[in-house]
Coordinates of C-alpha atoms in Angstrom, one line a residue:
Chain A
M221 CA -12.0 34.0 -0.7
T222 CA -12.5 36.7 1.7
D223 CA -11.3 39.6 3.1
Q224 CA -9.8 37.4 5.6
Q225 CA -6.4 36.7 3.6
V226 CA -3.4 35.1 5.8
T227 CA 0.0 34.3 4.3
Q228 CA 1.4 31.9 4.1
A229 CA 4.9 33.2 6.8
E230 CA 1.6 33.7 9.2
L231 CA 0.7 30.1 9.0
R232 CA 4.2 28.2 9.4
N233 CA 3.5 27.9 12.8
S234 CA 0.4 26.4 12.2
T235 CA -1.1 23.1 13.3
A236 CA -2.3 21.1 10.0
A237 CA -6.1 21.6 12.1
Q238 CA -5.4 25.2 11.8
V239 CA -4.4 24.9 8.2
R240 CA -7.1 23.3 7.1
A241 CA -9.5 25.8 9.2
A242 CA -7.2 28.7 7.2
I243 CA -8.0 27.0 3.7
R244 CA -11.6 25.9 4.2
A245 CA -12.3 29.5 6.0
G246 CA -11.4 30.5 1.9
A247 CA -8.6 33.0 3.7
Y248 CA -5.9 31.1 2.3
G249 CA -5.4 29.8 -1.3
G250 CA -1.5 28.9 -1.2
H251 CA 1.2 26.6 -1.6
T252 CA 1.4 24.4 1.0
S253 CA 5.2 23.3 0.9
G254 CA 6.2 23.5 4.6
L255 CA 3.2 23.9 6.2
A256 CA 2.8 21.7 8.9
A257 CA 5.8 20.5 9.3
G258 CA 6.1 16.9 9.5
K259 CA 2.7 16.4 8.7
L260 CA 1.4 13.7 5.7
Q261 CA 0.6 15.7 2.8
C262 CA -1.6 14.5 -0.5
N263 CA -2.0 14.2 -4.0
L264 CA -5.9 14.0 -4.5
A265 CA -8.0 12.6 -7.4
I266 CA -11.8 12.7 -7.1
L267 CA -13.6 10.8 -9.4
P268 CA -16.7 8.5 -10.3
E269 CA -17.3 5.2 -8.5
V270 CA -18.2 3.5 -11.5
Y271 CA -14.9 4.4 -12.9
A272 CA -13.2 3.7 -8.7
L273 CA -12.5 0.0 -8.7
D274 CA -9.8 0.6 -12.3
F275 CA -7.6 3.6 -10.4
L276 CA -7.9 1.6 -7.1
R277 CA -6.4 -1.3 -9.1
F278 CA -4.0 0.8 -11.4
C279 CA -2.7 2.7 -8.1
Q280 CA -2.1 -0.1 -6.7
R281 CA -0.1 -1.9 -9.6
N282 CA 1.9 1.3 -9.6
P283 CA 3.1 2.0 -6.1
K284 CA 5.9 4.8 -6.7
P285 CA 3.9 6.9 -8.6
C286 CA 0.5 6.8 -7.1
P287 CA 1.0 5.3 -3.3
L288 CA -2.1 4.9 -1.9
V289 CA -2.5 6.9 1.0
A290 CA -6.6 7.4 1.6
V291 CA -10.1 6.3 0.1
G292 CA -13.2 7.7 1.1
D293 CA -16.0 6.2 1.1
T294 CA -18.8 7.3 -1.6
G295 CA -20.5 11.2 -1.9
N296 CA -18.8 11.1 1.5
P297 CA -17.1 14.3 0.6
M298 CA -15.0 12.9 5.0
L299 CA -11.8 11.6 5.7
P300 CA -11.2 10.3 8.5
T301 CA -8.7 7.5 8.3
L302 CA -6.4 11.0 7.4
G303 CA -8.0 13.3 10.3
P304 CA -11.0 13.9 12.5
D305 CA -12.3 16.3 10.1
I306 CA -11.2 16.9 6.6
D307 CA -14.0 17.7 4.4
I308 CA -12.2 17.0 0.5
R309 CA -14.8 19.6 -0.2
T310 CA -13.1 22.9 1.1
D311 CA -9.5 21.6 2.9
V312 CA -7.4 21.8 -0.1
P313 CA -6.5 25.5 -1.2
R314 CA -6.8 24.9 -4.7
Y315 CA -8.5 22.4 -7.1
R316 CA -8.3 21.8 -11.1
V317 CA -11.9 20.2 -12.2
F318 CA -11.2 18.3 -16.0
E319 CA -14.3 17.6 -17.8
N320 CA -13.6 14.7 -20.9
G321 CA -10.1 15.3 -20.5
S322 CA -10.3 19.0 -20.1
F323 CA -9.0 21.5 -18.0
V324 CA -12.1 23.5 -16.9
A325 CA -11.5 25.7 -13.5
E326 CA -9.5 25.8 -10.4
P327 CA -12.0 27.1 -8.3
T328 CA -11.2 27.5 -4.2
D329 CA -14.2 25.0 -3.2
I330 CA -15.6 22.7 -4.8
S331 CA -19.0 22.2 -2.4
D332 CA -20.9 23.7 -5.5
L333 CA -19.5 20.2 -7.0
W334 CA -19.7 17.5 -5.3
Q335 CA -22.3 14.2 -6.0
P336 CA -23.1 11.6 -4.5
D337 CA -21.1 8.9 -6.2
F338 CA -17.5 10.7 -5.9
V339 CA -15.1 8.7 -4.7
T340 CA -12.3 10.6 -3.4
V341 CA -8.5 9.1 -3.5
A342 CA -5.4 10.4 -1.7
L343 CA -2.0 9.6 -3.1
G344 CA 1.7 10.3 -0.9
C345 CA 3.7 13.4 -2.4
S346 CA 7.5 14.1 -2.2
F347 CA 7.4 16.6 0.6
T348 CA 8.0 14.0 2.0
F349 CA 11.3 12.3 1.0
E350 CA 12.6 16.3 0.6
N351 CA 12.0 16.5 4.0
A352 CA 13.6 14.0 5.2
L353 CA 16.5 14.6 2.7
L354 CA 17.2 17.9 3.7
R355 CA 16.9 16.9 7.9
C356 CA 19.9 14.3 6.4
D357 CA 22.0 17.5 4.9
V358 CA 21.3 15.8 1.3
P359 CA 20.6 18.9 -0.8
V360 CA 17.2 19.3 -2.4
R361 CA 18.3 22.3 -5.3
H362 CA 15.2 23.3 -6.8
M363 CA 14.2 24.0 -2.8
E364 CA 17.1 25.9 -2.6
S365 CA 16.6 27.9 -5.9
G366 CA 12.5 29.2 -5.0
R367 CA 11.7 27.1 -7.7
N368 CA 9.7 23.8 -9.0
V369 CA 11.1 20.8 -9.1
P370 CA 11.4 19.8 -12.9
M371 CA 9.4 16.9 -14.2
F372 CA 9.9 14.9 -17.0
R373 CA 7.6 12.3 -19.2
S374 CA 9.8 9.3 -19.1
N375 CA 9.2 6.0 -21.6
L376 CA 9.2 4.1 -18.4
D377 CA 5.9 1.5 -18.6
L378 CA 2.9 2.3 -16.1
V379 CA 0.9 -1.8 -15.8
P380 CA -2.4 -0.8 -17.0
A381 CA -6.4 -0.8 -15.2
G382 CA -9.2 -0.8 -17.2
P383 CA -8.3 2.7 -18.3
F384 CA -5.8 3.6 -16.2
G385 CA -1.9 3.7 -18.6
G386 CA 0.9 5.2 -19.7
Q387 CA 4.1 6.2 -18.8
M388 CA 5.5 7.2 -15.2
V389 CA 6.3 11.0 -14.9
V390 CA 9.6 11.1 -13.1
T391 CA 11.3 14.5 -10.8
M392 CA 14.6 14.5 -11.1
R393 CA 18.0 16.1 -8.5
P394 CA 20.5 17.0 -8.9
I395 CA 22.8 15.3 -5.7
P396 CA 26.4 15.0 -5.1
A397 CA 28.1 11.2 -6.1
H398 CA 29.0 10.6 -2.9
Q399 CA 25.0 11.5 -1.7
V400 CA 23.2 9.4 -4.1
Q401 CA 23.0 5.9 -2.1
Q402 CA 22.3 7.7 0.5
A403 CA 19.5 9.7 -0.9
Y404 CA 18.3 6.1 -2.3
E405 CA 18.5 5.0 1.3
I406 CA 16.2 7.8 2.9
S407 CA 13.2 7.7 0.4
G408 CA 13.1 4.1 0.1
R409 CA 12.1 4.5 4.4
Y410 CA 8.9 6.1 3.0
P411 CA 7.1 3.7 0.1
Q412 CA 3.9 6.2 1.2
A413 CA 6.0 9.0 -1.0
H414 CA 7.2 7.8 -3.9
G415 CA 10.5 6.0 -2.2
A416 CA 13.7 5.2 -3.6
P417 CA 14.5 6.5 -7.2
I418 CA 13.6 4.6 -9.8
A419 CA 16.9 5.3 -11.3
H420 CA 20.6 7.8 -11.5
G421 CA 22.7 9.6 -14.4
D422 CA 21.8 9.0 -18.3
P423 CA 18.5 10.5 -19.0
E424 CA 18.3 9.1 -22.4
N425 CA 17.6 5.5 -20.1
L426 CA 14.3 6.7 -19.3
G427 CA 13.7 8.7 -22.5
I428 CA 14.5 12.1 -21.9
A429 CA 16.5 14.2 -24.7
D430 CA 17.6 17.4 -22.8
L431 CA 17.3 17.8 -18.5
D432 CA 17.3 21.3 -19.4
A433 CA 13.9 21.6 -21.1
P434 CA 11.3 19.7 -18.0
D435 CA 8.2 18.8 -19.7
W436 CA 6.1 20.3 -16.1
G437 CA 8.1 22.8 -13.5
E438 CA 11.4 24.7 -13.6
S439 CA 15.0 23.3 -14.7
V440 CA 17.2 23.1 -12.0
H441 CA 21.1 23.3 -12.0
I442 CA 23.5 20.1 -12.4
R443 CA 26.2 20.7 -11.1
E444 CA 30.4 19.5 -11.4
G445 CA 30.7 16.0 -9.2
E446 CA 26.1 16.0 -9.3
V447 CA 24.5 12.9 -10.6
P448 CA 20.6 12.9 -11.8
V449 CA 18.5 11.1 -10.1
Y450 CA 14.9 10.5 -10.5
W451 CA 11.5 9.7 -8.6
A452 CA 8.9 9.1 -9.0
C453 CA 5.9 11.7 -9.5
G454 CA 2.6 12.7 -8.2
V455 CA 1.8 14.3 -12.2
T456 CA 1.4 10.9 -13.0
P457 CA -1.7 9.7 -12.2
Q458 CA -2.8 13.8 -12.7
N459 CA -2.3 12.7 -16.8
V460 CA -2.8 9.3 -17.0
L461 CA -6.3 10.6 -14.8
L462 CA -6.8 13.4 -18.2
D463 CA -5.7 10.7 -20.7
A464 CA -8.5 8.5 -19.6
R465 CA -11.1 11.4 -20.4
L466 CA -13.3 10.9 -17.8
P467 CA -16.7 12.6 -17.9
I468 CA -15.8 14.7 -14.8
C469 CA -13.0 14.3 -13.0
I470 CA -11.6 16.6 -9.8
T471 CA -7.6 16.6 -8.7
H472 CA -5.6 19.5 -6.4
S473 CA -3.3 22.4 -8.2
P474 CA -0.3 21.6 -7.8
G475 CA 1.7 22.0 -5.0
H476 CA -2.1 23.5 -3.2
M477 CA -1.9 19.5 -1.6
L478 CA -4.0 18.3 1.2
I479 CA -2.6 18.4 4.7
A480 CA -3.7 15.2 6.6
D481 CA -2.9 14.6 10.9
V482 CA -0.7 12.3 9.9
A483 CA 2.6 12.1 11.3
E484 CA 5.0 12.3 7.2
D485 CA 7.0 9.3 9.1
A486 CA 3.8 7.0 10.8
E487 CA 4.5 3.6 9.5
T488 CA 0.8 3.8 8.0
T489 CA -0.9 6.7 7.2
I490 CA -4.2 6.2 9.2
Y491 CA -4.7 8.3 11.8
S492 CA -6.9 5.7 14.1
N493 CA -3.9 3.4 14.8
E494 CA -1.8 6.1 15.1
E495 CA -3.7 6.3 18.2
N496 CA -3.8 3.6 19.0
E497 CA -0.4 3.3 18.8
Chain B
M164 CA -5.0 -34.8 -7.8
T165 CA -3.7 -37.1 -10.0
D166 CA -1.4 -39.8 -9.1
Q167 CA 1.9 -38.7 -9.0
Q168 CA 2.6 -36.9 -5.6
V169 CA 5.8 -34.7 -4.9
T170 CA 6.6 -34.2 -0.9
Q171 CA 6.9 -31.2 0.6
A172 CA 10.8 -32.4 0.8
E173 CA 10.9 -32.9 -2.9
L174 CA 10.0 -29.4 -3.9
R175 CA 12.5 -28.3 -1.0
N176 CA 15.2 -26.8 -3.7
S177 CA 12.5 -26.2 -6.6
T178 CA 11.6 -22.2 -7.9
A179 CA 8.3 -20.4 -7.4
A180 CA 7.2 -21.6 -11.0
Q181 CA 8.5 -24.9 -10.3
V182 CA 6.0 -25.5 -7.2
R183 CA 3.1 -23.5 -8.5
A184 CA 3.9 -26.3 -12.0
A185 CA 3.7 -29.0 -9.7
I186 CA 0.3 -27.7 -7.6
R187 CA -1.2 -26.6 -10.7
A188 CA -0.6 -30.1 -11.8
G189 CA -2.3 -31.6 -9.1
A190 CA 1.2 -33.4 -7.7
Y191 CA 1.6 -31.4 -4.6
G192 CA -1.4 -30.2 -2.5
G193 CA 0.0 -30.0 1.2
H194 CA 1.4 -26.1 2.9
T195 CA 3.4 -23.5 1.5
S196 CA 5.8 -22.9 4.8
G197 CA 9.6 -23.4 3.5
L198 CA 9.3 -23.3 -0.4
A199 CA 10.8 -21.5 -2.8
A200 CA 12.9 -19.7 -0.2
G201 CA 13.3 -15.9 -0.6
K202 CA 9.1 -15.6 -2.6
L203 CA 6.9 -13.6 -2.0
Q204 CA 3.9 -16.0 -0.5
C205 CA 0.4 -14.1 -0.4
N206 CA -3.0 -15.0 1.9
L207 CA -5.9 -15.0 -0.9
A208 CA -9.6 -13.8 -1.7
I209 CA -11.4 -14.1 -4.3
L210 CA -15.0 -12.4 -4.8
P211 CA -17.4 -10.7 -6.8
E212 CA -17.2 -7.3 -8.3
V213 CA -19.9 -6.1 -6.2
Y214 CA -17.9 -6.2 -3.8
A215 CA -14.3 -4.9 -4.9
L216 CA -14.2 -1.7 -4.1
D217 CA -15.9 -2.0 -0.5
F218 CA -13.0 -4.7 0.3
L219 CA -9.9 -2.6 -1.7
R220 CA -11.0 0.8 0.5
F221 CA -11.2 -1.9 3.6
C222 CA -7.6 -3.4 3.2
Q223 CA -6.2 0.3 2.6
R224 CA -7.7 1.5 6.3
N225 CA -6.5 -1.2 7.5
P226 CA -2.6 -2.1 6.3
K227 CA -1.2 -3.8 9.0
P228 CA -3.1 -6.9 9.7
C229 CA -4.6 -6.2 5.4
P230 CA -1.5 -5.8 3.2
L231 CA -2.7 -5.5 -0.4
V232 CA -0.2 -7.0 -3.0
A233 CA -2.0 -7.4 -6.3
V234 CA -5.2 -7.3 -7.4
G235 CA -6.8 -9.2 -10.3
D236 CA -9.2 -7.7 -13.9
T237 CA -12.6 -8.8 -12.9
G238 CA -12.4 -12.1 -14.9
N239 CA -9.3 -12.6 -15.5
P240 CA -7.9 -15.5 -13.3
M241 CA -4.0 -14.3 -14.4
L242 CA -2.5 -12.7 -11.5
P243 CA 0.8 -10.7 -14.2
T244 CA 2.3 -8.4 -11.0
L245 CA 3.0 -10.7 -8.9
G246 CA 4.0 -13.7 -12.0
P247 CA 4.5 -14.0 -15.7
D248 CA 2.1 -17.4 -15.4
I249 CA -0.3 -17.8 -12.6
D250 CA -3.4 -19.0 -12.8
I251 CA -5.1 -18.3 -9.4
R252 CA -7.9 -20.8 -10.1
T253 CA -5.2 -23.9 -9.9
D254 CA -1.9 -22.7 -8.1
V255 CA -2.8 -22.5 -4.6
P256 CA -2.1 -26.0 -3.2
R257 CA -6.0 -25.6 -1.5
Y258 CA -9.1 -23.4 -1.0
R259 CA -11.9 -22.7 1.0
V260 CA -15.0 -22.1 -0.6
F261 CA -17.7 -19.6 1.6
E262 CA -21.7 -19.5 0.3
N263 CA -23.3 -16.9 2.7
G264 CA -20.3 -16.8 5.3
S265 CA -21.3 -20.8 5.7
F266 CA -17.9 -23.2 4.6
V267 CA -18.9 -25.5 2.0
A268 CA -15.9 -27.0 0.7
E269 CA -12.4 -27.2 0.2
P270 CA -10.8 -28.1 -2.9
T271 CA -7.4 -28.4 -4.9
D272 CA -8.8 -26.1 -7.7
I273 CA -11.4 -24.2 -8.6
S274 CA -11.1 -23.6 -11.8
D275 CA -15.0 -24.7 -12.4
L276 CA -15.8 -22.0 -9.5
W277 CA -14.7 -19.5 -11.5
Q278 CA -17.2 -16.4 -12.6
P279 CA -16.8 -13.5 -14.8
D280 CA -17.0 -10.9 -11.7
F281 CA -14.8 -12.6 -9.5
V282 CA -12.1 -10.5 -8.3
T283 CA -9.2 -11.6 -6.9
V284 CA -6.9 -9.6 -3.9
A285 CA -3.5 -11.5 -2.9
L286 CA -2.1 -9.7 1.0
G287 CA 1.3 -9.9 1.8
C288 CA 1.3 -12.4 5.0
S289 CA 3.4 -13.5 8.1
F290 CA 6.0 -15.6 6.2
T291 CA 8.5 -12.9 5.1
F292 CA 8.7 -11.1 8.7
E293 CA 9.3 -14.7 10.1
N294 CA 12.0 -15.2 7.5
A295 CA 13.5 -12.5 8.9
L296 CA 13.4 -12.2 12.1
L297 CA 14.8 -15.9 11.9
R298 CA 17.9 -14.5 10.0
C299 CA 19.0 -11.9 12.5
D300 CA 18.8 -15.0 15.0
V301 CA 15.7 -13.4 16.4
P302 CA 13.6 -17.1 17.5
V303 CA 10.2 -18.4 15.9
R304 CA 8.9 -20.2 18.8
H305 CA 6.0 -22.2 16.3
M306 CA 8.4 -23.0 13.8
E307 CA 10.9 -24.2 16.5
S308 CA 7.8 -26.2 17.8
G309 CA 6.7 -27.4 14.4
R310 CA 3.7 -26.1 15.3
N311 CA 0.7 -23.8 13.7
V312 CA 0.8 -19.9 14.7
P313 CA -1.5 -19.3 18.0
M314 CA -4.1 -16.8 16.7
F315 CA -6.3 -14.4 18.9
R316 CA -9.6 -12.2 18.5
S317 CA -8.2 -8.8 19.9
N318 CA -10.5 -6.5 21.5
L319 CA -9.3 -3.2 18.0
D320 CA -11.7 -2.1 15.8
L321 CA -11.4 -2.4 12.5
V322 CA -11.1 0.6 10.3
P323 CA -15.1 -0.2 8.4
A324 CA -15.9 -0.4 4.8
G325 CA -19.2 -1.1 3.2
P326 CA -20.5 -4.5 4.9
F327 CA -16.5 -5.1 5.9
G328 CA -15.4 -5.1 9.6
G329 CA -14.6 -6.1 12.6
Q330 CA -12.0 -7.1 15.7
M331 CA -8.2 -7.3 14.6
V332 CA -7.0 -11.3 14.8
V333 CA -3.0 -10.8 15.8
T334 CA -0.8 -14.1 16.2
M335 CA 2.1 -14.1 19.6
R336 CA 5.2 -14.7 19.1
P337 CA 7.3 -15.1 22.7
I338 CA 10.3 -13.1 22.3
P339 CA 13.1 -13.0 24.8
A340 CA 12.9 -9.3 26.3
H341 CA 16.4 -8.3 24.7
Q342 CA 15.0 -8.8 21.7
V343 CA 12.0 -6.9 21.5
Q344 CA 13.2 -4.0 20.2
Q345 CA 14.9 -5.7 17.5
A346 CA 11.8 -7.5 16.3
Y347 CA 9.7 -4.5 15.9
E348 CA 12.9 -2.9 13.7
I349 CA 13.1 -6.1 11.2
S350 CA 9.7 -6.6 10.8
G351 CA 8.8 -3.4 10.8
R352 CA 11.1 -3.5 7.5
Y353 CA 8.4 -5.5 6.0
P354 CA 4.9 -3.3 5.5
Q355 CA 3.6 -5.6 2.6
A356 CA 3.4 -8.8 5.2
H357 CA 1.9 -6.5 8.3
G358 CA 5.2 -4.7 9.4
A359 CA 5.7 -3.9 13.4
P360 CA 4.4 -5.5 16.1
I361 CA 0.4 -4.3 16.8
A362 CA 1.6 -4.4 21.3
H363 CA 3.6 -6.2 23.0
G364 CA 3.5 -7.5 26.6
D365 CA -0.5 -7.9 28.8
P366 CA -2.7 -9.8 26.5
E367 CA -5.9 -8.3 28.7
N368 CA -4.5 -5.1 26.7
L369 CA -6.1 -6.8 23.5
G370 CA -8.4 -8.3 25.4
I371 CA -6.9 -11.9 25.1
A372 CA -7.7 -13.7 28.4
D373 CA -5.5 -16.7 27.8
L374 CA -2.7 -17.3 25.9
D375 CA -3.2 -20.6 26.4
A376 CA -6.6 -21.0 24.4
P377 CA -5.8 -19.0 21.0
D378 CA -8.8 -18.7 18.9
W379 CA -7.1 -20.4 15.7
G380 CA -3.4 -22.6 15.7
E381 CA -1.8 -23.5 18.6
S382 CA -0.5 -22.6 22.0
V383 CA 3.4 -22.5 22.1
H384 CA 5.7 -22.2 25.4
I385 CA 6.4 -18.6 26.6
R386 CA 9.6 -19.0 28.2
E387 CA 10.8 -17.3 31.1
G388 CA 12.6 -13.6 30.3
E389 CA 10.6 -13.3 27.4
V390 CA 7.5 -11.6 26.2
P391 CA 4.6 -12.1 24.3
V392 CA 4.6 -9.6 21.0
Y393 CA 1.8 -9.8 18.9
W394 CA 1.1 -8.9 15.1
A395 CA -2.0 -8.1 13.3
C396 CA -2.6 -11.7 11.4
G397 CA -4.3 -12.1 8.1
V398 CA -7.0 -14.2 9.8
T399 CA -8.8 -11.1 9.7
P400 CA -9.8 -10.1 6.5
Q401 CA -11.1 -14.6 5.7
N402 CA -12.7 -13.3 9.4
V403 CA -13.8 -10.4 7.7
L404 CA -15.1 -12.1 4.3
L405 CA -17.0 -14.6 6.6
D406 CA -18.5 -12.3 8.5
A407 CA -19.9 -9.9 5.7
R408 CA -22.1 -13.4 4.3
L409 CA -21.2 -12.8 0.8
P410 CA -23.5 -15.2 -1.4
I411 CA -19.7 -17.0 -2.3
C412 CA -15.8 -15.9 -1.2
I413 CA -12.8 -18.2 -1.5
T414 CA -9.7 -17.8 0.2
H415 CA -6.6 -20.0 0.5
S416 CA -6.7 -23.0 2.9
P417 CA -4.5 -22.1 5.5
G418 CA -0.9 -22.4 5.4
H419 CA -1.6 -23.1 1.7
M420 CA -0.8 -20.0 0.1
L421 CA -0.2 -17.9 -3.5
I422 CA 3.4 -18.4 -3.9
A423 CA 4.6 -15.1 -5.8
D424 CA 7.7 -15.0 -8.6
V425 CA 8.2 -11.2 -6.5
A426 CA 11.1 -11.1 -4.5
E427 CA 9.9 -11.3 -0.5
D428 CA 12.4 -8.2 0.1
A429 CA 11.4 -5.8 -2.5
E430 CA 10.4 -2.9 -2.7
T431 CA 7.4 -3.0 -4.3
T432 CA 5.0 -6.6 -4.7
I433 CA 4.9 -5.5 -8.6
Y434 CA 6.5 -7.7 -11.1
S435 CA 7.9 -5.8 -14.0
N436 CA 8.6 -3.3 -11.7
E437 CA 11.7 -6.0 -10.1
E438 CA 12.9 -6.5 -14.2
N439 CA 13.1 -3.2 -14.9
E440 CA 15.4 -2.3 -11.2

């Protein structure tokens, strides 16, 4: 990071390109929630090419937790299908580096780690449907409470591919009973962002023992008349990558997403298509 | 083929599994349009693993012509995410085999051609949204006329990946002007089946010189008050594969699709998800 830090508040009205420029310059290393409103934000996985075919198969087979939105060329850090000048080595605020399944570093730039066999995979994230729920006046409790969404290991088996497999991680959001159907309909419009919930109601059906003790994130209060609703979570592919104990893989740091130039409600996540339409 | 042939009429009320069983037994080798109503039908591409990563990247980058619905394990002819007993060597009515970009054979079974490095890729097809249009009383002219849909090479550049690239092939369906918006909305609900149209109106905008002279399929009459509407076409990936001149690749024969056990209007194209929901 440089001395010229900017705050999230100062970036509130910036474009996606402006936010990425601040990140690239080392001037911003914070969360991306609420930044570049209306633009697609992405989970990130960077891995050696030898594992990429199996990882793409894994994502294709598990589209709710792992909605594929971009795949880079081998060794090429640019992602032109998400925007005209996105360099994945510098344009994410904070990364996590794992070796053989163990956390080794949390840098703000991975230029010195980039290898000619690296493949970048970008996956949709829940910000997209959360924004849509809010626009339709469906409450999103963890945002109201200024907390991180509660996440749980479920008993839902993923469809395996090569070394990748395990169980789905889910998020939980309490929704007023009369708005549950609406929450399914609204989020179902965003298959590139986990889509409709995978379940609602009794947490035991998903193998979750205690909604007040999430495996990641923070617990939220479920009010009288509210139903816990569960969505597939983008932490799933991160866990799956760690469990596969690759020699090296790099992800974004939670909440520190890649911001694309693609509109989050576009029919496809391909930037060049948008221009043609 | 065996002596025990069945007709398409006899299969009209059969399930997807029953139709595939007849195909596998060599008793049916015809078109699949209208069979196993409500089930997802798929375009097919089988290619050596060394090209699979680039081909998946190509499909991901061109989701309208190439909507990925399944990817097999290397060397494994089964496609469990599309159904519990789908063997891609025997369950498609008719295949086309290409070597170095040249057509060499059109068999009804590829068991003797299967190689341990083959990867199967299944892509969505237009039958899905055509059925939806008909259910909503939007006319589909080539079906009314008992013709094959007219297809045209367009001037729309595809996003390349490795050896794969070129221009998009589009289909054209004449739609009454007052139903064009409806046609966009209805087909837009099926991103796994080419989604909303890519354009409507003047064919010259797409580099199409004469709507009465399609590059593939048959021409259809555009009536007074109708607008030509263009959709991305599943012939695109077939052309792209041929142009890449792979040592070998295998596709379905046009109209002779793979019929999956997945519902064509399911939220995802993954069979195991359906069971869980």
